[in-house]
Backbone as JSON Lines, residues from 0, in Angstrom:
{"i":0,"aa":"X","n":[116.71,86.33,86.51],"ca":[115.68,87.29,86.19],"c":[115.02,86.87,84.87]}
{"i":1,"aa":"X","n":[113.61,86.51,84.5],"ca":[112.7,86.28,83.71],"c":[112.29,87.22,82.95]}
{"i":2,"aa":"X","n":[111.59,87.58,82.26],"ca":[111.12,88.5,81.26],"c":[109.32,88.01,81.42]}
{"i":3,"aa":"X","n":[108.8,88.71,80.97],"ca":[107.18,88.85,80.83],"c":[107.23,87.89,80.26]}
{"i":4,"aa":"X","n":[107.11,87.88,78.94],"ca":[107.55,86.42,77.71],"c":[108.09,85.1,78.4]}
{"i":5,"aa":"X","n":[108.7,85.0,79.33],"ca":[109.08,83.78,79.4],"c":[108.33,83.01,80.51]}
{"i":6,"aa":"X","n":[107.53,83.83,80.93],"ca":[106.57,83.01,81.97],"c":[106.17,84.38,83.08]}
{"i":7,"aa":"X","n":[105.6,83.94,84.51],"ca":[105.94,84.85,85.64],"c":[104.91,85.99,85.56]}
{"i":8,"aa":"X","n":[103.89,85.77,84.4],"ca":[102.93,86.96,84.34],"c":[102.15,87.37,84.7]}
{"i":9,"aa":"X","n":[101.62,86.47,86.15],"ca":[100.61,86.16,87.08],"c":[101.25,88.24,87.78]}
{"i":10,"aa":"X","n":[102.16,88.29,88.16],"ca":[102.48,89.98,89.17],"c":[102.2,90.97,88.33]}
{"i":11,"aa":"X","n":[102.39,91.02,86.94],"ca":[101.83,91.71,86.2],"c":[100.02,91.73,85.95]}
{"i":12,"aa":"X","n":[99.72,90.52,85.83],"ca":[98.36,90.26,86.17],"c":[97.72,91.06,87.3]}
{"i":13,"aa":"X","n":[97.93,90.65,88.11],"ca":[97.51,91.22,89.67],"c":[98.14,92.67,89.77]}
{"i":14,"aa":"X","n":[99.02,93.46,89.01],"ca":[98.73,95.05,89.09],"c":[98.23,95.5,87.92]}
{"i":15,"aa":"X","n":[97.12,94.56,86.66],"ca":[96.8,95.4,85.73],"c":[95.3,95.38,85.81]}
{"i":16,"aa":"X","n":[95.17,93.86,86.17],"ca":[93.57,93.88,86.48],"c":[92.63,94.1,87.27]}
{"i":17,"aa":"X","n":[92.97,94.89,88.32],"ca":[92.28,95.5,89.35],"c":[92.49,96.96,88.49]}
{"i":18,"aa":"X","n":[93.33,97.43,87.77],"ca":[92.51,98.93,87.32],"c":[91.5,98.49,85.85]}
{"i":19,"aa":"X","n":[91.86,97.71,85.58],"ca":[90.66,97.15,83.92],"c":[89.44,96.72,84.55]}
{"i":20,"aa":"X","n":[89.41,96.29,86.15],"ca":[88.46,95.67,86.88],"c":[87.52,97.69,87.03]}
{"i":21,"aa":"X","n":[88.47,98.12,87.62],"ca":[88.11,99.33,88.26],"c":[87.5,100.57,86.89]}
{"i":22,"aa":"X","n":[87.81,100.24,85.76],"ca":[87.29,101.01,84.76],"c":[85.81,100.36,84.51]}
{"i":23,"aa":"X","n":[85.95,98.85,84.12],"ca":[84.89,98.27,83.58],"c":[83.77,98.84,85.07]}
{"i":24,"aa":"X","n":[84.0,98.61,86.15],"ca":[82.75,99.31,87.17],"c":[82.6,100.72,86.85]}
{"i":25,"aa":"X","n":[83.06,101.38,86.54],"ca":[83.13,103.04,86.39],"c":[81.79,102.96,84.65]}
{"i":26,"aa":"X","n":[82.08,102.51,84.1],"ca":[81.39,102.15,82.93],"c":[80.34,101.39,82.7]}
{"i":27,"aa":"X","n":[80.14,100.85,83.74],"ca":[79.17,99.8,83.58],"c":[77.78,100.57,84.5]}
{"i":28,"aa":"X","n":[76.94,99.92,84.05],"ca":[75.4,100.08,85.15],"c":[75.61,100.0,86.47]}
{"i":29,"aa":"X","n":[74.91,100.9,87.71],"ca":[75.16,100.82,88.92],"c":[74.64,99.65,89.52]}
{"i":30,"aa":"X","n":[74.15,98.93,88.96],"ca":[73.21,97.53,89.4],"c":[74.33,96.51,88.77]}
{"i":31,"aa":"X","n":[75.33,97.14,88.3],"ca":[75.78,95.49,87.54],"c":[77.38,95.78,88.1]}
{"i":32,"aa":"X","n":[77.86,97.12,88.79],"ca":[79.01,97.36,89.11],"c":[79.52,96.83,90.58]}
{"i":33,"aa":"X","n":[78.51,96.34,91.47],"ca":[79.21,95.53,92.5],"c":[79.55,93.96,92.09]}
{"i":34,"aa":"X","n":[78.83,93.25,91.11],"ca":[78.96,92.1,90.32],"c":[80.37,92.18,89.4]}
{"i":35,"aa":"X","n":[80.93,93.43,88.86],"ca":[81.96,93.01,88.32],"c":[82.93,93.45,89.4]}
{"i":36,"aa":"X","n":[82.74,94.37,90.18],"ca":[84.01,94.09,91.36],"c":[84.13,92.77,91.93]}
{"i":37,"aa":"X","n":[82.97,92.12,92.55],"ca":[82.99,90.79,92.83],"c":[84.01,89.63,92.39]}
{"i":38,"aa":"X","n":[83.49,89.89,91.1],"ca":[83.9,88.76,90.26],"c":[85.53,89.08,89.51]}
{"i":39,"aa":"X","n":[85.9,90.45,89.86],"ca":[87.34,90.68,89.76],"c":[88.0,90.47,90.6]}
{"i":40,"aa":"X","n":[87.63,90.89,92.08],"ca":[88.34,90.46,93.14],"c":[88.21,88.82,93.22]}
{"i":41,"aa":"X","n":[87.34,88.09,93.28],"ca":[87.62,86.52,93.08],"c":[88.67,86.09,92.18]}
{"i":42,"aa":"X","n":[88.5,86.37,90.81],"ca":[89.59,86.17,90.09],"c":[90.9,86.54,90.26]}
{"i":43,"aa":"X","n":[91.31,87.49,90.88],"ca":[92.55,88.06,91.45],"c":[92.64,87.0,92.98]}
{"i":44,"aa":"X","n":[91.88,86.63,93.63],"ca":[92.49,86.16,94.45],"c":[92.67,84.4,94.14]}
{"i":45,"aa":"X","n":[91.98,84.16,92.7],"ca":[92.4,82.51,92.79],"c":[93.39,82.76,91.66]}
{"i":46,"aa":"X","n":[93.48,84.12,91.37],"ca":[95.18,84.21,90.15],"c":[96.67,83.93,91.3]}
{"i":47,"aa":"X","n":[95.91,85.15,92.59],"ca":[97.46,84.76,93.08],"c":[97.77,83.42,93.98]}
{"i":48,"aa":"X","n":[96.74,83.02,94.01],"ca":[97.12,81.36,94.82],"c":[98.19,80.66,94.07]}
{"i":49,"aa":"X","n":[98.38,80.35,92.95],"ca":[100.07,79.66,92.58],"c":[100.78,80.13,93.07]}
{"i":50,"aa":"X","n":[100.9,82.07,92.97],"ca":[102.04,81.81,93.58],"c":[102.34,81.72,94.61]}
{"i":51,"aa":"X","n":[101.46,81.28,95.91],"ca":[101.88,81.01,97.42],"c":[102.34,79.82,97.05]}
{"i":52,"aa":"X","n":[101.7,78.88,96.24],"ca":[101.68,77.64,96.32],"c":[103.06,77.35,95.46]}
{"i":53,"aa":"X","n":[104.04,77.77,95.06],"ca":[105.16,78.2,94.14],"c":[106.47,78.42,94.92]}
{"i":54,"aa":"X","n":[105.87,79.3,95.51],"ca":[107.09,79.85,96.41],"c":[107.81,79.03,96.98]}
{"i":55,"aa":"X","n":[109.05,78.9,97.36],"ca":[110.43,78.36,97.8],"c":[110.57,78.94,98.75]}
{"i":56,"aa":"X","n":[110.21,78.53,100.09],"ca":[110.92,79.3,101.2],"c":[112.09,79.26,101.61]}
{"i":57,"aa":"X","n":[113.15,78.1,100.88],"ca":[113.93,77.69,101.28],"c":[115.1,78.77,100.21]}
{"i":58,"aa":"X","n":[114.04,79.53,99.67],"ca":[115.58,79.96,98.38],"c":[115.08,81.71,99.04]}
{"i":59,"aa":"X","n":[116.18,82.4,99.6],"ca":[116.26,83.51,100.1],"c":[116.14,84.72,98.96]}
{"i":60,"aa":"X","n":[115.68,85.83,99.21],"ca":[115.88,86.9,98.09],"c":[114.13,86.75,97.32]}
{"i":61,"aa":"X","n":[114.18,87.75,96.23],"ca":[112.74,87.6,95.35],"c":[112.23,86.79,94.54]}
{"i":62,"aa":"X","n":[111.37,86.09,94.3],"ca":[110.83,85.34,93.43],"c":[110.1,85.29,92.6]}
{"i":63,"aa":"X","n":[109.32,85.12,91.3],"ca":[109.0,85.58,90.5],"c":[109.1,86.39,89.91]}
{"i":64,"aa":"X","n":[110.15,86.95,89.46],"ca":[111.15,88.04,89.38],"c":[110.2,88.43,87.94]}
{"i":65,"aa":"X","n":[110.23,89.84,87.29],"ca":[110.06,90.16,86.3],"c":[110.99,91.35,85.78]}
{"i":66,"aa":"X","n":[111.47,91.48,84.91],"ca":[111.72,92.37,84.56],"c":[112.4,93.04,83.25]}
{"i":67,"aa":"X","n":[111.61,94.03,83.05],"ca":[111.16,94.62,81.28],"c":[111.98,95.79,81.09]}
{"i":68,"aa":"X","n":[113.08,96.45,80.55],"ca":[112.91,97.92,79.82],"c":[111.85,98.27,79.51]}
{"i":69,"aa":"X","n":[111.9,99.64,79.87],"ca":[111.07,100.11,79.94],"c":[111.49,101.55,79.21]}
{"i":70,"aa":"X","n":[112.18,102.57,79.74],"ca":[113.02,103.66,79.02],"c":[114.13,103.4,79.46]}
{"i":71,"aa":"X","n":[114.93,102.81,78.06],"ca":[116.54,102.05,78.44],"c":[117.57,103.36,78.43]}
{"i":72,"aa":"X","n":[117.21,104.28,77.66],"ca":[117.86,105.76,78.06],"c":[118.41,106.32,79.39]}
{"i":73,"aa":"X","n":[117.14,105.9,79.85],"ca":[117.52,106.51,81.19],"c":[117.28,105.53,82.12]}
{"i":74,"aa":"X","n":[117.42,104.1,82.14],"ca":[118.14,103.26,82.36],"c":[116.65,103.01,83.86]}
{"i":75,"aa":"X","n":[115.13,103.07,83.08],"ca":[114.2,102.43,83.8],"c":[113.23,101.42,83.33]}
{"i":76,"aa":"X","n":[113.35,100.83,84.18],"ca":[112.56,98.93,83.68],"c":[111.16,98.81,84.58]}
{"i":77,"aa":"X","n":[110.59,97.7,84.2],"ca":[109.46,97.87,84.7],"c":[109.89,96.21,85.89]}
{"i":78,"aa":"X","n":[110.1,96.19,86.92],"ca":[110.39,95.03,87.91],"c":[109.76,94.56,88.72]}
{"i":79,"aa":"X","n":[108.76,93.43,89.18],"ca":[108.27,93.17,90.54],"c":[108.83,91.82,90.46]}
{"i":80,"aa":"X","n":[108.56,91.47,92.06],"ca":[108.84,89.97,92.32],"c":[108.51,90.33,93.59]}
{"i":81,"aa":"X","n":[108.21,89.06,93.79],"ca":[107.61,88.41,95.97],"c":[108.65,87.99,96.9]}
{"i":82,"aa":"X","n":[108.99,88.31,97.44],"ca":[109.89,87.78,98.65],"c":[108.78,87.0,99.9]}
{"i":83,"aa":"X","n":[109.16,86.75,101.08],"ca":[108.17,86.06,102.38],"c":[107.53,86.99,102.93]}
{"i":84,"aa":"X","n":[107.64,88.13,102.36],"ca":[106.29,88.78,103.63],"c":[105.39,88.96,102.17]}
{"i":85,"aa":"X","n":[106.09,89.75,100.79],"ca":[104.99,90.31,100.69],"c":[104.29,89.45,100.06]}
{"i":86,"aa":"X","n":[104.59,87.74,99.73],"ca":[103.31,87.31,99.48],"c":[102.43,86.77,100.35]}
{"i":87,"aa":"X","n":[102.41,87.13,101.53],"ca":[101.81,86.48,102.88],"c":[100.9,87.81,102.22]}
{"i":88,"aa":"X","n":[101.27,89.21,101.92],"ca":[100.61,90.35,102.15],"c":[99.59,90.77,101.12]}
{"i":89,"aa":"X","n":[99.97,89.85,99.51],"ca":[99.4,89.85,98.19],"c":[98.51,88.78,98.38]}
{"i":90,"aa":"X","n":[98.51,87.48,99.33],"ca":[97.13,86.87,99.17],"c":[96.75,87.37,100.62]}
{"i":91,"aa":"X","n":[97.12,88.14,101.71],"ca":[95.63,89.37,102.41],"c":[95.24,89.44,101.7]}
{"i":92,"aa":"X","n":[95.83,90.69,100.88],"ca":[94.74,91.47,99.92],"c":[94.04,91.01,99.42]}
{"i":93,"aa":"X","n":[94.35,89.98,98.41],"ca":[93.32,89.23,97.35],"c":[92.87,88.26,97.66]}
{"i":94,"aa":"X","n":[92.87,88.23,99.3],"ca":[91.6,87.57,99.89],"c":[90.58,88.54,100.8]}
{"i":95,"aa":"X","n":[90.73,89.06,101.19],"ca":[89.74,90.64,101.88],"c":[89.28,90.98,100.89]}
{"i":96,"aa":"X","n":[89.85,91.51,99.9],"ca":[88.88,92.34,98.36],"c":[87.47,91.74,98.18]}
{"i":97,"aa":"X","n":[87.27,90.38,98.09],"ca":[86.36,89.79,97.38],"c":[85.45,90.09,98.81]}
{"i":98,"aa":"X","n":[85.8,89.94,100.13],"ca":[84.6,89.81,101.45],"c":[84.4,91.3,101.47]}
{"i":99,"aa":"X","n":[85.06,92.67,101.46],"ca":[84.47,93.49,101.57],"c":[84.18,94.29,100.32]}
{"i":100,"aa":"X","n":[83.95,93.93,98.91],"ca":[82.89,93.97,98.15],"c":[81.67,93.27,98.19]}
{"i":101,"aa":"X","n":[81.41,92.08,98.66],"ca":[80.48,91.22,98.96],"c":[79.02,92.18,100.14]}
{"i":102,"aa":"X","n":[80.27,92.54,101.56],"ca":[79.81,93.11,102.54],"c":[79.37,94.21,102.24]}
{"i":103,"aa":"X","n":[79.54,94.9,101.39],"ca":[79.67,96.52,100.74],"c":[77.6,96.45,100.31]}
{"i":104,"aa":"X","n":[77.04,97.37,101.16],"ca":[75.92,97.47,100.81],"c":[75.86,98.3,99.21]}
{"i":105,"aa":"X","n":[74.46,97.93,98.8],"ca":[74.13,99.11,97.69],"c":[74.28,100.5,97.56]}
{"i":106,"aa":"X","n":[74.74,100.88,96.57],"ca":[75.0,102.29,96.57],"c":[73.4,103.02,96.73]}
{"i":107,"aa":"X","n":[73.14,104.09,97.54],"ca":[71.84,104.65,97.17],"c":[72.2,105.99,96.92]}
{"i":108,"aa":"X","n":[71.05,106.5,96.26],"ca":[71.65,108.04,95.77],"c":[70.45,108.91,96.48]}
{"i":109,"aa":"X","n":[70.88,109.42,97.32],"ca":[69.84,110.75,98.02],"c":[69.14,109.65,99.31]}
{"i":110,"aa":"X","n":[69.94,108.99,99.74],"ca":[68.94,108.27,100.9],"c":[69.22,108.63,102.33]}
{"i":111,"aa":"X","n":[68.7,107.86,103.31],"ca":[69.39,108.64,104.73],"c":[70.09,106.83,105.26]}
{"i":112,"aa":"X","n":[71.39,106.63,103.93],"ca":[71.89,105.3,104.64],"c":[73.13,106.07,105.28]}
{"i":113,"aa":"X","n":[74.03,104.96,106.07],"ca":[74.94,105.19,106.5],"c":[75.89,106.2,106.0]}
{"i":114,"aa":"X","n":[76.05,106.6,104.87],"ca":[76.99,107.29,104.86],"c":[75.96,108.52,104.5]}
{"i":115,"aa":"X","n":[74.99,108.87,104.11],"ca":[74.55,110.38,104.29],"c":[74.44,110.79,105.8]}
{"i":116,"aa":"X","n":[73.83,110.1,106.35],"ca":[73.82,110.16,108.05],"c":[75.2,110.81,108.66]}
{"i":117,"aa":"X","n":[76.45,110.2,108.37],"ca":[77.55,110.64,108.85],"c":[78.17,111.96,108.11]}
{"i":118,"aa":"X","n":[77.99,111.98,107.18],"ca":[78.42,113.03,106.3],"c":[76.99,114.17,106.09]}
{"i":119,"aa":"X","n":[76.3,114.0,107.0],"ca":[75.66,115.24,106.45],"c":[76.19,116.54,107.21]}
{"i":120,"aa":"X","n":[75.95,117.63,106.95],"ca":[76.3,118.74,107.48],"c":[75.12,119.51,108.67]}
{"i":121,"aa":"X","n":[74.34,119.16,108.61],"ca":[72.95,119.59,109.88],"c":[73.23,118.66,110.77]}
{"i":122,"aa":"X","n":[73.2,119.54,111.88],"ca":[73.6,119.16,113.03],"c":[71.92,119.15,114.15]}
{"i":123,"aa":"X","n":[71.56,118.07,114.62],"ca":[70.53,117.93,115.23],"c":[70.72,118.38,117.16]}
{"i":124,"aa":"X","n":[69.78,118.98,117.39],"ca":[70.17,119.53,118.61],"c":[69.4,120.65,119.04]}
């Protein structure tokens, strides 16, 4: 078992920067907030490529192990690591993210796009 400090910081990476990704859009201009999802989800998905490319299939159990105290009182740490599915399942994700922000039309405000159409409440008839 590794520590943050000693390497392995790529799993910590990939659960901190999709919410720093997800603030900076919340904050930013509506014209400039599909550009930084974009460009977060890309970066998250060429962060987690080492570690597919890392992984040992041949060594059973978790890999890239991390793990921090966290409240040693009550005896909770902060732990992730990858075993064989779930990094088959961490580069899905952080390969889909980047195509359906891409695919993700413009937000419009008061228009008759797809989603006012479905969500409106008047019923035609």
């Amino acid at each position: 078992m590794t520590t943050l400090y000693e390497g392995h910081w790529i799993l910590t990476a990939l659960v901190v920067l999709p919410l720093l990704g997800g603030v900076a859009c919340l904050l930013a201009p509506e014209a400039r907030a599909k550009m930084i999802a974009l460009g977060t989800t890309l970066f998250l998905f060429a962060l987690s490529l080492p570690l597919f490319w890392t992984f040992d299939t041949a060594e059973p159990g978790f890999q890239n192990q991390v793990s921090i105290p966290w409240v040693e009182a009550w005896g909770i740490s902060y732990s992730v690591g990858v075993d064989g599915i779930s990094i088959l399942m961490i580069l899905l994700t952080t390969f889909i993210m980047p195509l359906s922000v891409a695919g993700r039309s413009p937000i419009s405000r008061g228009g008759s796009g797809p989603s006012t159409r479905c969500c409106s409440s008047s019923r035609r008839g």
